[in-house]
XYZ file of C-alpha atoms in Angstrom:
469
model
C 65.818 112.703 96.841
C 65.093 109.023 97.175
C 61.566 108.255 98.303
C 61.020 106.317 101.563
C 60.283 102.643 101.204
C 56.895 101.239 101.938
C 56.570 99.448 105.250
C 55.777 96.177 103.538
C 56.540 94.763 100.117
C 53.817 92.704 98.395
C 54.754 89.031 98.149
C 53.943 87.169 94.965
C 51.873 83.998 95.306
C 54.755 81.821 94.089
C 56.958 83.197 96.895
C 54.422 82.638 99.664
C 55.239 79.882 102.115
C 53.021 76.809 101.842
C 54.655 74.679 104.567
C 57.065 75.597 107.358
C 59.441 72.654 107.740
C 61.368 73.946 110.755
C 59.659 71.746 113.365
C 60.524 68.651 115.376
C 57.721 66.500 113.894
C 58.829 67.349 110.349
C 62.427 66.486 111.176
C 61.396 63.228 112.824
C 59.243 62.168 109.866
C 61.950 63.070 107.329
C 64.645 61.216 109.271
C 62.427 58.148 109.692
C 61.547 58.133 105.979
C 65.184 58.482 104.993
C 66.180 55.577 107.253
C 63.307 53.480 105.905
C 64.316 54.015 102.283
C 67.980 53.403 103.094
C 67.014 50.179 104.883
C 64.954 49.134 101.866
C 67.973 49.634 99.622
C 70.277 47.688 101.970
C 67.856 44.769 102.209
C 67.413 44.722 98.446
C 71.160 44.571 97.868
C 71.677 41.941 100.583
C 68.922 39.520 99.525
C 68.764 39.888 95.756
C 72.180 38.486 94.995
C 73.259 41.891 93.728
C 76.782 41.538 95.070
C 77.309 38.264 93.163
C 75.508 39.381 89.986
C 75.424 43.190 89.895
C 72.437 44.598 88.015
C 72.177 48.372 88.318
C 68.574 48.404 87.074
C 67.491 46.405 90.138
C 68.535 49.127 92.566
C 67.981 52.189 90.387
C 64.469 52.919 91.648
C 65.397 52.572 95.364
C 68.394 54.825 94.698
C 66.119 57.350 93.002
C 63.763 57.404 95.978
C 66.710 57.597 98.385
C 68.171 60.661 96.654
C 64.772 62.337 96.401
C 63.994 61.737 100.076
C 67.548 62.742 100.980
C 67.157 66.152 99.338
C 63.825 66.667 101.091
C 65.224 65.592 104.463
C 68.228 67.884 104.053
C 65.948 70.824 103.323
C 63.810 70.035 106.355
C 66.820 69.784 108.662
C 68.019 73.145 107.334
C 64.591 74.575 108.140
C 63.785 75.551 104.562
C 60.124 76.428 104.001
C 58.236 75.093 100.993
C 56.826 77.868 98.817
C 53.849 77.538 96.502
C 56.159 78.144 93.556
C 58.571 75.373 94.517
C 55.699 72.981 95.230
C 54.188 73.709 91.816
C 57.454 73.146 89.961
C 58.144 69.966 91.942
C 54.673 68.757 90.958
C 55.424 69.521 87.315
C 58.639 67.482 87.597
C 56.762 64.490 89.078
C 54.022 64.607 86.419
C 56.667 64.879 83.685
C 58.501 61.924 85.248
C 55.331 59.825 85.084
C 54.897 60.777 81.433
C 58.514 59.885 80.692
C 58.044 56.442 82.259
C 54.894 55.835 80.208
C 56.897 56.685 77.080
C 59.652 54.271 78.171
C 62.156 56.996 79.094
C 62.776 55.442 82.512
C 66.152 57.056 83.203
C 64.830 60.521 82.400
C 61.814 59.881 84.610
C 63.956 58.796 87.541
C 66.188 61.850 87.128
C 63.081 64.048 87.238
C 61.930 62.381 90.482
C 65.272 63.252 92.071
C 64.965 66.777 90.667
C 61.503 67.081 92.229
C 62.966 66.534 95.699
C 65.677 69.090 94.998
C 63.217 71.665 93.629
C 60.749 71.208 96.502
C 63.354 72.220 99.092
C 65.219 74.741 96.941
C 66.279 77.703 99.117
C 63.994 80.709 99.042
C 65.625 83.924 97.788
C 65.313 87.397 99.249
C 64.013 90.037 96.857
C 66.086 93.181 96.242
C 64.679 96.260 97.973
C 65.664 99.363 95.997
C 62.608 101.065 97.486
C 64.377 101.015 100.887
C 67.396 103.018 99.697
C 66.114 106.298 101.143
C 65.968 104.835 104.632
C 69.315 103.104 104.147
C 70.905 106.375 103.019
C 69.621 108.103 106.167
C 71.118 105.377 108.379
C 74.450 105.592 106.548
C 74.513 109.313 107.250
C 74.283 108.466 110.957
C 77.022 105.814 110.803
C 80.575 107.020 111.383
C 84.019 105.422 111.454
C 82.951 102.592 109.128
C 84.493 102.789 105.628
C 82.161 100.104 104.270
C 78.913 101.585 105.595
C 78.280 103.441 102.329
C 78.289 100.186 100.383
C 75.120 99.071 102.140
C 73.449 101.077 99.358
C 72.921 98.775 96.408
C 69.891 98.241 94.209
C 70.294 94.436 94.391
C 70.569 94.180 98.178
C 67.883 93.254 100.672
C 67.577 94.897 104.088
C 66.552 93.790 107.534
C 65.489 96.649 109.818
C 64.815 96.569 113.536
C 61.342 97.467 114.804
C 61.856 101.242 114.920
C 64.032 101.181 111.764
C 66.951 102.827 113.566
C 69.406 100.131 112.415
C 69.642 97.737 109.493
C 71.615 94.878 107.977
C 72.298 94.727 104.227
C 72.464 91.263 102.699
C 71.887 89.105 99.656
C 70.935 85.451 99.390
C 72.778 82.890 97.310
C 72.819 79.064 97.434
C 70.936 78.939 100.742
C 73.115 81.531 102.486
C 72.192 84.994 103.678
C 75.448 86.824 102.991
C 75.834 90.010 105.015
C 77.985 92.747 103.480
C 80.007 94.683 106.067
C 78.697 95.715 109.488
C 75.184 96.796 110.469
C 74.390 100.472 109.932
C 72.563 102.991 112.094
C 72.290 103.103 115.893
C 75.156 100.966 117.219
C 73.392 100.322 120.537
C 70.712 98.387 118.621
C 73.145 96.097 116.793
C 73.113 93.099 119.222
C 69.314 92.811 119.164
C 69.282 93.455 115.410
C 71.730 90.610 114.735
C 69.782 88.265 117.010
C 66.502 88.996 115.229
C 68.146 88.799 111.806
C 69.586 85.359 112.634
C 66.142 84.183 113.767
C 64.629 85.448 110.506
C 67.294 83.564 108.536
C 66.546 80.339 110.417
C 62.848 80.724 109.610
C 63.765 80.866 105.904
C 66.309 78.047 106.069
C 69.232 80.366 105.313
C 72.635 79.967 106.899
C 74.441 83.178 107.744
C 77.800 84.251 106.299
C 79.436 87.660 106.709
C 81.786 89.269 104.196
C 83.839 92.260 105.330
C 83.161 92.160 109.078
C 85.246 94.638 111.088
C 87.217 93.719 114.206
C 84.923 95.562 116.588
C 81.827 93.874 115.105
C 83.150 90.309 115.476
C 81.432 89.699 118.858
C 78.060 90.317 117.201
C 78.432 87.225 115.017
C 80.667 84.785 116.915
C 78.107 83.626 119.508
C 76.658 80.404 118.078
C 73.641 80.718 120.403
C 72.713 83.933 118.607
C 73.471 82.942 115.018
C 72.377 79.313 115.305
C 75.679 77.849 114.140
C 79.356 78.524 114.732
C 80.992 81.044 112.400
C 84.739 80.931 111.907
C 86.441 84.309 111.421
C 89.062 84.363 108.655
C 91.088 87.557 108.189
C 91.050 88.632 104.542
C 92.634 92.076 104.627
C 92.670 95.569 106.053
C 90.884 98.841 105.518
C 93.027 101.584 104.002
C 91.911 104.773 105.735
C 93.756 108.088 105.456
C 93.598 110.503 108.389
C 92.618 113.497 106.285
C 93.533 116.189 108.801
C 97.007 114.745 109.481
C 97.932 113.678 105.934
C 100.803 115.361 104.101
C 103.378 114.399 101.490
C 106.378 115.187 103.675
C 109.056 112.577 104.291
C 110.905 109.838 102.516
C 108.067 107.334 102.876
C 105.892 109.442 100.542
C 108.583 109.834 97.903
C 106.917 107.576 95.294
C 103.580 109.250 95.911
C 105.052 112.740 95.490
C 106.762 111.722 92.269
C 103.528 110.332 90.806
C 101.621 113.511 91.647
C 104.373 115.730 90.251
C 104.457 113.822 86.945
C 100.818 114.679 86.336
C 101.411 118.340 87.149
C 104.311 118.421 84.713
C 102.011 116.865 82.088
C 99.448 119.647 82.576
C 96.796 117.511 84.296
C 94.097 119.433 86.182
C 91.317 118.123 88.417
C 87.782 119.155 89.341
C 85.125 117.772 91.706
C 81.502 117.482 90.546
C 78.294 116.070 91.995
C 77.231 112.938 90.121
C 73.634 114.150 90.019
C 74.703 117.463 88.458
C 76.399 115.971 85.376
C 75.297 117.391 82.043
C 74.788 115.169 79.029
C 78.126 115.912 77.331
C 80.242 115.272 80.433
C 78.279 112.143 81.288
C 78.879 110.781 77.783
C 82.626 111.483 78.018
C 82.866 109.801 81.410
C 80.892 106.863 80.036
C 83.469 106.534 77.269
C 86.342 106.470 79.780
C 84.468 103.909 81.855
C 83.893 101.623 78.871
C 87.531 101.879 77.788
C 88.705 100.930 81.278
C 89.290 97.268 82.103
C 85.899 95.601 82.593
C 84.139 98.938 82.340
C 81.127 97.561 80.468
C 80.208 95.363 83.413
C 79.428 95.871 87.077
C 80.728 93.567 89.782
C 80.921 93.644 93.530
C 78.825 93.130 96.598
C 80.440 94.176 99.877
C 82.695 97.051 98.795
C 81.228 98.529 95.610
C 78.188 100.548 94.633
C 76.278 100.133 91.396
C 74.682 102.603 89.011
C 77.780 104.662 88.186
C 76.915 108.016 86.506
C 73.168 107.389 86.889
C 72.699 109.734 89.841
C 70.933 106.954 91.701
C 72.380 107.708 95.142
C 72.719 110.952 97.113
C 76.102 112.300 98.158
C 78.118 110.821 95.278
C 80.925 113.008 93.967
C 83.345 112.512 91.115
C 86.854 113.915 90.896
C 87.857 114.197 87.248
C 91.334 114.525 85.718
C 91.746 116.384 82.389
C 94.804 116.865 80.220
C 95.945 120.248 78.859
C 93.482 119.858 75.950
C 90.548 119.373 78.321
C 90.114 115.658 77.545
C 89.084 113.482 80.502
C 91.887 111.042 81.338
C 90.363 109.435 84.405
C 87.992 109.889 87.327
C 87.249 108.516 90.782
C 83.841 108.042 92.405
C 83.471 108.929 96.114
C 80.597 108.661 98.573
C 80.200 110.154 102.057
C 78.840 108.832 105.356
C 78.697 109.909 108.982
C 77.291 113.313 108.134
C 80.331 114.135 105.999
C 83.033 112.926 108.405
C 83.850 109.835 106.325
C 84.539 109.648 102.594
C 85.016 106.343 100.731
C 86.347 105.589 97.265
C 84.011 103.466 95.184
C 85.772 102.785 91.863
C 88.588 104.490 89.905
C 88.561 104.615 86.096
C 91.382 105.583 83.727
C 91.585 106.088 79.999
C 94.109 103.639 78.471
C 97.386 105.438 77.791
C 96.725 108.186 80.343
C 99.800 109.645 82.098
C 101.265 107.706 85.007
C 100.295 109.089 88.386
C 96.669 109.910 87.500
C 95.262 107.809 90.352
C 97.743 109.244 92.860
C 96.906 112.791 91.780
C 93.155 112.249 91.992
C 93.457 110.694 95.439
C 95.724 113.394 96.865
C 93.555 116.187 95.461
C 90.442 114.561 96.924
C 92.140 114.313 100.320
C 92.921 118.035 100.170
C 89.359 118.827 99.105
C 87.734 116.804 101.888
C 90.135 118.249 104.464
C 88.904 121.743 103.635
C 85.323 120.500 104.070
C 85.972 119.109 107.549
C 86.090 115.387 106.797
C 88.097 113.219 109.185
C 88.764 110.041 107.214
C 89.062 109.034 103.567
C 88.887 105.334 102.759
C 90.758 104.420 99.595
C 89.872 100.775 99.224
C 90.417 97.427 100.844
C 93.888 95.851 100.917
C 93.367 92.102 100.603
C 95.951 89.804 102.216
C 98.614 92.503 102.741
C 100.778 90.224 104.889
C 101.135 87.742 102.024
C 102.083 90.418 99.492
C 104.503 92.134 101.881
C 106.324 88.910 102.793
C 109.430 88.302 100.674
C 110.293 84.878 102.109
C 106.911 83.174 101.965
C 106.225 79.866 103.665
C 104.789 77.032 101.590
C 101.181 77.725 102.699
C 101.694 81.430 101.967
C 103.059 80.606 98.515
C 100.022 78.427 97.798
C 97.735 81.298 98.844
C 99.790 83.749 96.773
C 99.403 81.593 93.654
C 95.675 81.122 94.294
C 95.179 84.885 94.672
C 96.769 85.504 91.278
C 94.184 83.211 89.688
C 91.768 86.108 90.281
C 93.903 88.556 88.263
C 91.522 88.577 85.259
C 88.831 89.866 87.651
C 90.838 91.980 90.095
C 94.610 92.436 90.341
C 94.908 92.339 94.130
C 98.697 92.604 94.278
C 98.777 95.648 91.981
C 96.085 97.237 94.141
C 98.154 96.539 97.255
C 101.284 98.076 95.672
C 99.287 101.230 94.999
C 97.614 101.417 98.411
C 100.805 100.949 100.406
C 102.086 104.267 99.043
C 99.682 105.972 101.464
C 100.909 104.088 104.577
C 97.346 103.939 105.875
C 96.612 100.276 106.606
C 93.869 100.183 109.220
C 91.532 97.738 110.905
C 91.337 94.118 109.805
C 88.334 92.796 107.940
C 87.063 89.229 108.195
C 84.967 86.683 106.403
C 82.781 84.688 108.795
C 81.688 81.281 107.518
C 80.591 77.888 108.753
C 83.605 75.724 107.899
C 81.549 72.570 107.286
C 79.913 74.353 104.338
C 83.139 75.810 102.924
C 82.825 74.738 99.248
C 79.227 75.942 98.967
C 79.722 79.184 100.888
C 82.873 79.909 98.856
C 80.763 79.626 95.698
C 78.172 81.988 97.189
C 80.751 84.599 98.216
C 82.804 84.504 95.024
C 79.774 84.603 92.743
C 78.314 87.586 94.616
C 81.593 89.500 94.401
C 82.736 88.633 90.897
C 79.774 87.589 88.752
C 79.507 90.319 86.080
C 76.339 92.278 85.388
C 75.922 94.366 82.249
C 76.186 98.021 83.210
C 73.160 100.243 82.555
C 73.792 102.667 79.686
C 73.991 106.165 81.151
C 72.606 107.604 77.915
C 69.213 106.991 79.503
C 70.003 109.773 81.942
C 70.151 109.974 85.713
C 67.609 108.465 88.013
C 64.708 110.666 88.899
């Protein structure tokens, strides 16, 4: 079992806050200084004959000071605290700038002065909290009817708990944003107060809030600007794909393609088995590792809001694998599933296939897992997330839809969203919409934060080291 997290995590000296900038006096002083420097620059340009005889060197130092003060003022207005680490590095930049000027490297020195202002107000990052995974796992077990709840477990995520630790929010920080993945987990009655306190914590750190994968019923938690501190715009990005396990069957014309895929694997002699990830022996783990590495992108981990990490390491409780073997006993593919809601909800993490494996492997694994979970009393099985299904389903796309369609296919080297949609629609199980909530005035920066969190690759840990203790 995972061990409970400590109540507090020691903070390194470099991460300790030296100055809280979120105050009216600090904002007033920064605004006044910025206006003063800007006025200095305007007067210099107006009275030095610069417009008649431009000389960039004459205004370079005022411009340097203006940019430096501008970065500091921006950080103050965003409420970013100054840490001892940032202050130290900013000091190093200023001292180096002085040395560069002494050595006649004026341009380098001025660039370092600007960098000092940027470094001083650089956004503070939240530390990952893998030690909290035991508590997070317990809250997930109490959360039902939320296909993304299980993905709150991640060794790189940070967590914000309410006072009695009956509810939590999973998030990561990037580029000055606290990006929340999915909905809160735990006691739903505590969610409004939890979100309010989380937003206040973010303001105290100078983070702006963004939400990736918010469900329809959780939208009211985030759309009140008085709670969050700024207005968040909800943009629909897709739908959950959730199979009603107890009602699912393969009867009818609409399941024809699905039946054919399953039957092809049976004709090819494919068999399946379900195993606990923590019960894998060394030989099976090595074979699954081989399949994973041969799969597209299998040597790297990606994902934030809808993927776990640590495949085959036995890091998390309740993870099961369904494995497909050919008639020679060779593994041809496997899926990774995780449960929540005390076993009522099962969610697919990632599927892997050996190149050249028979067609229909994924369909067979999914259908067999549905049958298995039905016998165990599960109510719902979440396959994945169907991004932008309306765009893919539309044959006569409008011009804006065609632009979006082309932009989506730019992500094909990372994730083939249309191919995923074509597979998921075979199950006729499109469910609740999911949204991204962002502050539109920060769109370029928040888009960078979201895309880098979801798609930036991380080298996968070699499972030869064995499962987590």
